[in-house]
Amino acid sequence: MHKIVFVALQGLAACGGYPSSRPLVVDGTRNAHFGQDEVECRALAANYNPQQQAGAIGAGAVSGGLIGGLTSASGESTEGALVGAAIGGVLGAAEGAHSEDEARRQVLINCMQGRGHRVIG
């Protein structure tokens, strides 16, 4: 059981911060309109709800729960399988949320590039 909790904590630690909240990397200098454009593009990205990933959090939670439960079921207790399923569900949901945030980051970058800024990441 301690192995499962340890693996789950490692997985959550690996997720890191949200990609859309990181500062933008620009190739060259920032012009006078950069700050205002960034505010507007961040608002646009925050409201973006990707169609393909609309269910990413739920799907990640379900698949993570199944994998965690099956992996833990190889042990001798049902309690271990339930804990594995719960931890897998949490990790799967976190992965789905991270995927959605990466899509929002890409919207932010595309918006800034569309406004003429040399944003590379």
Short mmCIF file of N, CA and C in Angstrom, two decimals:
data_model
loop_
_atom_site.label_atom_id
_atom_site.label_comp_id
_atom_site.label_asym_id
_atom_site.label_seq_id
_atom_site.Cartn_x
_atom_site.Cartn_y
_atom_site.Cartn_z
N MET A 1 0.82 -1.19 0.00
CA MET A 1 0.00 0.00 0.00
C MET A 1 0.87 1.26 0.00
N HIS A 2 1.96 1.22 0.71
CA HIS A 2 2.84 2.39 0.77
C HIS A 2 3.46 2.67 -0.59
N LYS A 3 3.70 1.63 -1.38
CA LYS A 3 4.23 1.82 -2.72
C LYS A 3 3.25 2.60 -3.59
N ILE A 4 1.98 2.30 -3.46
CA ILE A 4 0.95 2.96 -4.27
C ILE A 4 0.90 4.44 -3.94
N VAL A 5 0.91 4.76 -2.65
CA VAL A 5 0.85 6.15 -2.23
C VAL A 5 2.10 6.89 -2.70
N PHE A 6 3.27 6.24 -2.60
CA PHE A 6 4.51 6.85 -3.04
C PHE A 6 4.49 7.15 -4.54
N VAL A 7 4.03 6.21 -5.34
CA VAL A 7 3.93 6.40 -6.79
C VAL A 7 2.95 7.52 -7.12
N ALA A 8 1.85 7.58 -6.41
CA ALA A 8 0.85 8.63 -6.65
C ALA A 8 1.42 10.01 -6.34
N LEU A 9 2.15 10.12 -5.25
CA LEU A 9 2.75 11.41 -4.91
C LEU A 9 3.80 11.82 -5.92
N GLN A 10 4.56 10.87 -6.43
CA GLN A 10 5.53 11.18 -7.48
C GLN A 10 4.83 11.67 -8.73
N GLY A 11 3.74 11.04 -9.08
CA GLY A 11 2.99 11.44 -10.26
C GLY A 11 2.44 12.85 -10.14
N LEU A 12 1.91 13.18 -8.99
CA LEU A 12 1.38 14.53 -8.78
C LEU A 12 2.49 15.57 -8.78
N ALA A 13 3.64 15.23 -8.22
CA ALA A 13 4.76 16.16 -8.21
C ALA A 13 5.28 16.42 -9.62
N ALA A 14 5.20 15.42 -10.48
CA ALA A 14 5.69 15.56 -11.85
C ALA A 14 4.81 16.48 -12.69
N CYS A 15 3.57 16.67 -12.28
CA CYS A 15 2.66 17.52 -13.05
C CYS A 15 3.12 18.95 -13.11
N GLY A 16 3.75 19.46 -12.06
CA GLY A 16 4.26 20.82 -12.07
C GLY A 16 3.16 21.85 -12.09
N GLY A 17 3.50 23.05 -12.57
CA GLY A 17 2.54 24.14 -12.63
C GLY A 17 1.71 24.09 -13.89
N TYR A 18 0.81 25.04 -13.99
CA TYR A 18 -0.05 25.12 -15.16
C TYR A 18 0.70 25.80 -16.29
N PRO A 19 0.73 25.20 -17.47
CA PRO A 19 1.47 25.79 -18.59
C PRO A 19 0.96 27.17 -18.99
N SER A 20 -0.34 27.42 -18.91
CA SER A 20 -0.86 28.70 -19.38
C SER A 20 -0.47 29.86 -18.46
N SER A 21 -0.05 29.58 -17.24
CA SER A 21 0.32 30.65 -16.32
C SER A 21 1.80 31.04 -16.41
N ARG A 22 2.59 30.26 -17.12
CA ARG A 22 4.01 30.59 -17.26
C ARG A 22 4.19 31.83 -18.11
N PRO A 23 5.26 32.58 -17.86
CA PRO A 23 5.55 33.75 -18.70
C PRO A 23 5.83 33.34 -20.14
N LEU A 24 5.52 34.23 -21.06
CA LEU A 24 5.76 33.96 -22.48
C LEU A 24 7.24 34.21 -22.82
N VAL A 25 7.76 33.40 -23.73
CA VAL A 25 9.12 33.56 -24.22
C VAL A 25 9.04 34.23 -25.57
N VAL A 26 9.78 35.34 -25.72
CA VAL A 26 9.71 36.13 -26.94
C VAL A 26 11.09 36.16 -27.60
N ASP A 27 11.10 35.98 -28.91
CA ASP A 27 12.33 36.08 -29.69
C ASP A 27 12.50 37.55 -30.10
N GLY A 28 13.31 38.27 -29.39
CA GLY A 28 13.50 39.69 -29.67
C GLY A 28 12.92 40.54 -28.56
N THR A 29 12.62 41.79 -28.89
CA THR A 29 12.10 42.72 -27.89
C THR A 29 10.58 42.76 -27.94
N ARG A 30 10.01 43.21 -26.85
CA ARG A 30 8.56 43.35 -26.75
C ARG A 30 8.19 44.79 -27.12
N ASN A 31 7.19 44.93 -27.97
CA ASN A 31 6.79 46.28 -28.36
C ASN A 31 5.84 46.89 -27.34
N ALA A 32 5.40 48.11 -27.59
CA ALA A 32 4.57 48.85 -26.63
C ALA A 32 3.21 48.20 -26.41
N HIS A 33 2.71 47.44 -27.34
CA HIS A 33 1.38 46.83 -27.23
C HIS A 33 1.41 45.44 -26.62
N PHE A 34 2.59 44.94 -26.31
CA PHE A 34 2.72 43.57 -25.83
C PHE A 34 1.89 43.31 -24.58
N GLY A 35 1.98 44.18 -23.58
CA GLY A 35 1.28 43.98 -22.31
C GLY A 35 -0.23 43.90 -22.48
N GLN A 36 -0.80 44.83 -23.23
CA GLN A 36 -2.25 44.83 -23.44
C GLN A 36 -2.68 43.61 -24.25
N ASP A 37 -1.90 43.28 -25.29
CA ASP A 37 -2.23 42.11 -26.10
C ASP A 37 -2.15 40.83 -25.26
N GLU A 38 -1.18 40.77 -24.37
CA GLU A 38 -1.05 39.57 -23.52
C GLU A 38 -2.26 39.42 -22.60
N VAL A 39 -2.72 40.52 -22.02
CA VAL A 39 -3.90 40.47 -21.15
C VAL A 39 -5.11 39.96 -21.94
N GLU A 40 -5.31 40.51 -23.13
CA GLU A 40 -6.46 40.11 -23.95
C GLU A 40 -6.35 38.65 -24.40
N CYS A 41 -5.16 38.24 -24.80
CA CYS A 41 -4.97 36.85 -25.26
C CYS A 41 -5.09 35.85 -24.11
N ARG A 42 -4.62 36.23 -22.93
CA ARG A 42 -4.78 35.34 -21.77
C ARG A 42 -6.26 35.18 -21.42
N ALA A 43 -7.04 36.24 -21.54
CA ALA A 43 -8.48 36.15 -21.27
C ALA A 43 -9.15 35.25 -22.31
N LEU A 44 -8.73 35.39 -23.56
CA LEU A 44 -9.27 34.54 -24.62
C LEU A 44 -8.93 33.06 -24.35
N ALA A 45 -7.68 32.80 -23.97
CA ALA A 45 -7.25 31.43 -23.71
C ALA A 45 -7.94 30.84 -22.48
N ALA A 46 -8.17 31.66 -21.46
CA ALA A 46 -8.83 31.17 -20.24
C ALA A 46 -10.26 30.74 -20.51
N ASN A 47 -10.91 31.38 -21.47
CA ASN A 47 -12.29 31.04 -21.81
C ASN A 47 -12.40 29.95 -22.87
N TYR A 48 -11.26 29.52 -23.41
CA TYR A 48 -11.26 28.50 -24.45
C TYR A 48 -11.59 27.14 -23.86
N ASN A 49 -12.55 26.45 -24.48
CA ASN A 49 -12.93 25.11 -24.05
C ASN A 49 -12.79 24.18 -25.24
N PRO A 50 -11.67 23.48 -25.35
CA PRO A 50 -11.45 22.63 -26.53
C PRO A 50 -12.49 21.52 -26.65
N GLN A 51 -13.09 21.41 -27.84
CA GLN A 51 -14.13 20.40 -28.08
C GLN A 51 -13.60 18.98 -27.91
N GLN A 52 -12.41 18.71 -28.47
CA GLN A 52 -11.88 17.36 -28.42
C GLN A 52 -11.54 16.94 -26.99
N GLN A 53 -11.24 17.91 -26.14
CA GLN A 53 -10.80 17.57 -24.79
C GLN A 53 -11.82 17.95 -23.74
N ALA A 54 -13.04 18.21 -24.15
CA ALA A 54 -14.08 18.62 -23.19
C ALA A 54 -14.25 17.58 -22.10
N GLY A 55 -14.08 16.30 -22.42
CA GLY A 55 -14.22 15.25 -21.43
C GLY A 55 -12.90 14.67 -20.98
N ALA A 56 -11.81 15.39 -21.18
CA ALA A 56 -10.49 14.85 -20.87
C ALA A 56 -10.32 14.57 -19.38
N ILE A 57 -10.85 15.44 -18.53
CA ILE A 57 -10.68 15.23 -17.09
C ILE A 57 -11.43 13.97 -16.65
N GLY A 58 -12.69 13.85 -17.09
CA GLY A 58 -13.47 12.67 -16.71
C GLY A 58 -12.91 11.39 -17.29
N ALA A 59 -12.50 11.43 -18.55
CA ALA A 59 -11.93 10.24 -19.18
C ALA A 59 -10.63 9.85 -18.51
N GLY A 60 -9.83 10.84 -18.15
CA GLY A 60 -8.57 10.56 -17.45
C GLY A 60 -8.81 9.95 -16.09
N ALA A 61 -9.82 10.43 -15.39
CA ALA A 61 -10.13 9.89 -14.07
C ALA A 61 -10.60 8.45 -14.17
N VAL A 62 -11.45 8.16 -15.16
CA VAL A 62 -11.96 6.79 -15.32
C VAL A 62 -10.83 5.83 -15.69
N SER A 63 -10.03 6.21 -16.70
CA SER A 63 -8.95 5.30 -17.11
C SER A 63 -7.91 5.15 -16.02
N GLY A 64 -7.59 6.25 -15.33
CA GLY A 64 -6.64 6.16 -14.22
C GLY A 64 -7.15 5.28 -13.10
N GLY A 65 -8.44 5.39 -12.81
CA GLY A 65 -9.03 4.54 -11.77
C GLY A 65 -9.00 3.08 -12.14
N LEU A 66 -9.32 2.78 -13.39
CA LEU A 66 -9.28 1.38 -13.84
C LEU A 66 -7.87 0.82 -13.78
N ILE A 67 -6.92 1.57 -14.29
CA ILE A 67 -5.53 1.09 -14.29
C ILE A 67 -5.02 0.94 -12.86
N GLY A 68 -5.31 1.94 -12.01
CA GLY A 68 -4.88 1.85 -10.62
C GLY A 68 -5.51 0.67 -9.89
N GLY A 69 -6.79 0.44 -10.14
CA GLY A 69 -7.47 -0.68 -9.50
C GLY A 69 -6.95 -2.01 -9.97
N LEU A 70 -6.74 -2.15 -11.27
CA LEU A 70 -6.23 -3.42 -11.81
C LEU A 70 -4.81 -3.69 -11.35
N THR A 71 -4.00 -2.66 -11.32
CA THR A 71 -2.61 -2.83 -10.89
C THR A 71 -2.56 -3.26 -9.43
N SER A 72 -3.38 -2.62 -8.62
CA SER A 72 -3.38 -2.93 -7.19
C SER A 72 -4.09 -4.24 -6.88
N ALA A 73 -4.95 -4.70 -7.77
CA ALA A 73 -5.70 -5.93 -7.53
C ALA A 73 -4.80 -7.15 -7.54
N SER A 74 -3.60 -7.02 -8.08
CA SER A 74 -2.69 -8.16 -8.09
C SER A 74 -2.19 -8.48 -6.69
N GLY A 75 -2.38 -7.58 -5.73
CA GLY A 75 -2.02 -7.83 -4.34
C GLY A 75 -3.03 -8.74 -3.67
N GLU A 76 -2.93 -8.82 -2.35
CA GLU A 76 -3.79 -9.77 -1.66
C GLU A 76 -5.06 -9.16 -1.08
N SER A 77 -5.24 -7.85 -1.13
CA SER A 77 -6.43 -7.28 -0.47
C SER A 77 -7.28 -6.45 -1.44
N THR A 78 -8.55 -6.43 -1.15
CA THR A 78 -9.48 -5.60 -1.91
C THR A 78 -9.25 -4.14 -1.57
N GLU A 79 -8.84 -3.88 -0.33
CA GLU A 79 -8.57 -2.51 0.10
C GLU A 79 -7.48 -1.88 -0.77
N GLY A 80 -6.45 -2.66 -1.09
CA GLY A 80 -5.38 -2.16 -1.95
C GLY A 80 -5.88 -1.79 -3.33
N ALA A 81 -6.79 -2.60 -3.86
CA ALA A 81 -7.36 -2.32 -5.18
C ALA A 81 -8.19 -1.04 -5.15
N LEU A 82 -8.94 -0.83 -4.08
CA LEU A 82 -9.75 0.38 -3.95
C LEU A 82 -8.88 1.62 -3.82
N VAL A 83 -7.83 1.52 -3.02
CA VAL A 83 -6.91 2.64 -2.87
C VAL A 83 -6.23 2.93 -4.20
N GLY A 84 -5.82 1.89 -4.90
CA GLY A 84 -5.19 2.06 -6.21
C GLY A 84 -6.12 2.71 -7.20
N ALA A 85 -7.39 2.31 -7.18
CA ALA A 85 -8.37 2.91 -8.08
C ALA A 85 -8.58 4.38 -7.75
N ALA A 86 -8.65 4.71 -6.48
CA ALA A 86 -8.85 6.11 -6.08
C ALA A 86 -7.65 6.97 -6.48
N ILE A 87 -6.47 6.49 -6.20
CA ILE A 87 -5.26 7.24 -6.55
C ILE A 87 -5.13 7.36 -8.06
N GLY A 88 -5.41 6.28 -8.76
CA GLY A 88 -5.37 6.32 -10.23
C GLY A 88 -6.37 7.31 -10.80
N GLY A 89 -7.54 7.38 -10.19
CA GLY A 89 -8.55 8.34 -10.63
C GLY A 89 -8.10 9.77 -10.45
N VAL A 90 -7.48 10.05 -9.31
CA VAL A 90 -6.98 11.41 -9.05
C VAL A 90 -5.88 11.77 -10.04
N LEU A 91 -4.95 10.85 -10.26
CA LEU A 91 -3.87 11.11 -11.21
C LEU A 91 -4.39 11.27 -12.63
N GLY A 92 -5.37 10.46 -13.01
CA GLY A 92 -5.96 10.57 -14.34
C GLY A 92 -6.67 11.90 -14.54
N ALA A 93 -7.38 12.36 -13.52
CA ALA A 93 -8.05 13.66 -13.61
C ALA A 93 -7.04 14.79 -13.72
N ALA A 94 -5.95 14.67 -12.97
CA ALA A 94 -4.90 15.70 -13.04
C ALA A 94 -4.28 15.74 -14.43
N GLU A 95 -4.08 14.57 -15.03
CA GLU A 95 -3.52 14.52 -16.38
C GLU A 95 -4.47 15.15 -17.39
N GLY A 96 -5.76 14.89 -17.26
CA GLY A 96 -6.75 15.50 -18.16
C GLY A 96 -6.77 17.01 -18.03
N ALA A 97 -6.70 17.51 -16.80
CA ALA A 97 -6.69 18.96 -16.57
C ALA A 97 -5.43 19.58 -17.17
N HIS A 98 -4.32 18.89 -17.05
CA HIS A 98 -3.06 19.38 -17.61
C HIS A 98 -3.14 19.46 -19.14
N SER A 99 -3.76 18.47 -19.76
CA SER A 99 -3.93 18.48 -21.22
C SER A 99 -4.77 19.66 -21.68
N GLU A 100 -5.83 19.94 -20.95
CA GLU A 100 -6.67 21.09 -21.29
C GLU A 100 -5.89 22.39 -21.14
N ASP A 101 -5.06 22.49 -20.11
CA ASP A 101 -4.30 23.71 -19.90
C ASP A 101 -3.23 23.88 -20.98
N GLU A 102 -2.66 22.78 -21.44
CA GLU A 102 -1.71 22.88 -22.55
C GLU A 102 -2.38 23.41 -23.81
N ALA A 103 -3.62 23.00 -24.05
CA ALA A 103 -4.37 23.50 -25.20
C ALA A 103 -4.61 25.00 -25.05
N ARG A 104 -4.91 25.46 -23.84
CA ARG A 104 -5.11 26.89 -23.61
C ARG A 104 -3.80 27.67 -23.81
N ARG A 105 -2.69 27.07 -23.44
CA ARG A 105 -1.38 27.71 -23.65
C ARG A 105 -1.14 27.92 -25.14
N GLN A 106 -1.49 26.92 -25.94
CA GLN A 106 -1.30 27.03 -27.38
C GLN A 106 -2.20 28.12 -27.96
N VAL A 107 -3.41 28.27 -27.45
CA VAL A 107 -4.30 29.35 -27.88
C VAL A 107 -3.66 30.71 -27.56
N LEU A 108 -3.08 30.83 -26.38
CA LEU A 108 -2.40 32.07 -25.98
C LEU A 108 -1.26 32.39 -26.94
N ILE A 109 -0.43 31.40 -27.25
CA ILE A 109 0.70 31.62 -28.15
C ILE A 109 0.22 32.00 -29.54
N ASN A 110 -0.78 31.28 -30.05
CA ASN A 110 -1.31 31.58 -31.38
C ASN A 110 -1.90 32.99 -31.44
N CYS A 111 -2.60 33.39 -30.39
CA CYS A 111 -3.20 34.72 -30.33
C CYS A 111 -2.11 35.80 -30.38
N MET A 112 -1.08 35.61 -29.58
CA MET A 112 0.01 36.60 -29.55
C MET A 112 0.73 36.66 -30.89
N GLN A 113 0.97 35.51 -31.50
CA GLN A 113 1.62 35.50 -32.82
C GLN A 113 0.73 36.16 -33.85
N GLY A 114 -0.58 35.95 -33.76
CA GLY A 114 -1.52 36.57 -34.69
C GLY A 114 -1.54 38.08 -34.56
N ARG A 115 -1.16 38.59 -33.42
CA ARG A 115 -1.10 40.04 -33.20
C ARG A 115 0.29 40.60 -33.51
N GLY A 116 1.14 39.78 -34.08
CA GLY A 116 2.44 40.26 -34.55
C GLY A 116 3.59 40.14 -33.56
N HIS A 117 3.40 39.44 -32.47
CA HIS A 117 4.48 39.28 -31.48
C HIS A 117 5.25 38.00 -31.78
N ARG A 118 6.54 38.03 -31.58
CA ARG A 118 7.39 36.89 -31.90
C ARG A 118 7.50 35.95 -30.70
N VAL A 119 6.37 35.40 -30.29
CA VAL A 119 6.30 34.48 -29.15
C VAL A 119 6.68 33.09 -29.63
N ILE A 120 7.63 32.47 -28.92
CA ILE A 120 8.08 31.12 -29.32
C ILE A 120 7.72 30.07 -28.27
N GLY A 121 7.19 30.48 -27.15
CA GLY A 121 6.79 29.49 -26.14
C GLY A 121 6.30 30.10 -24.89
#
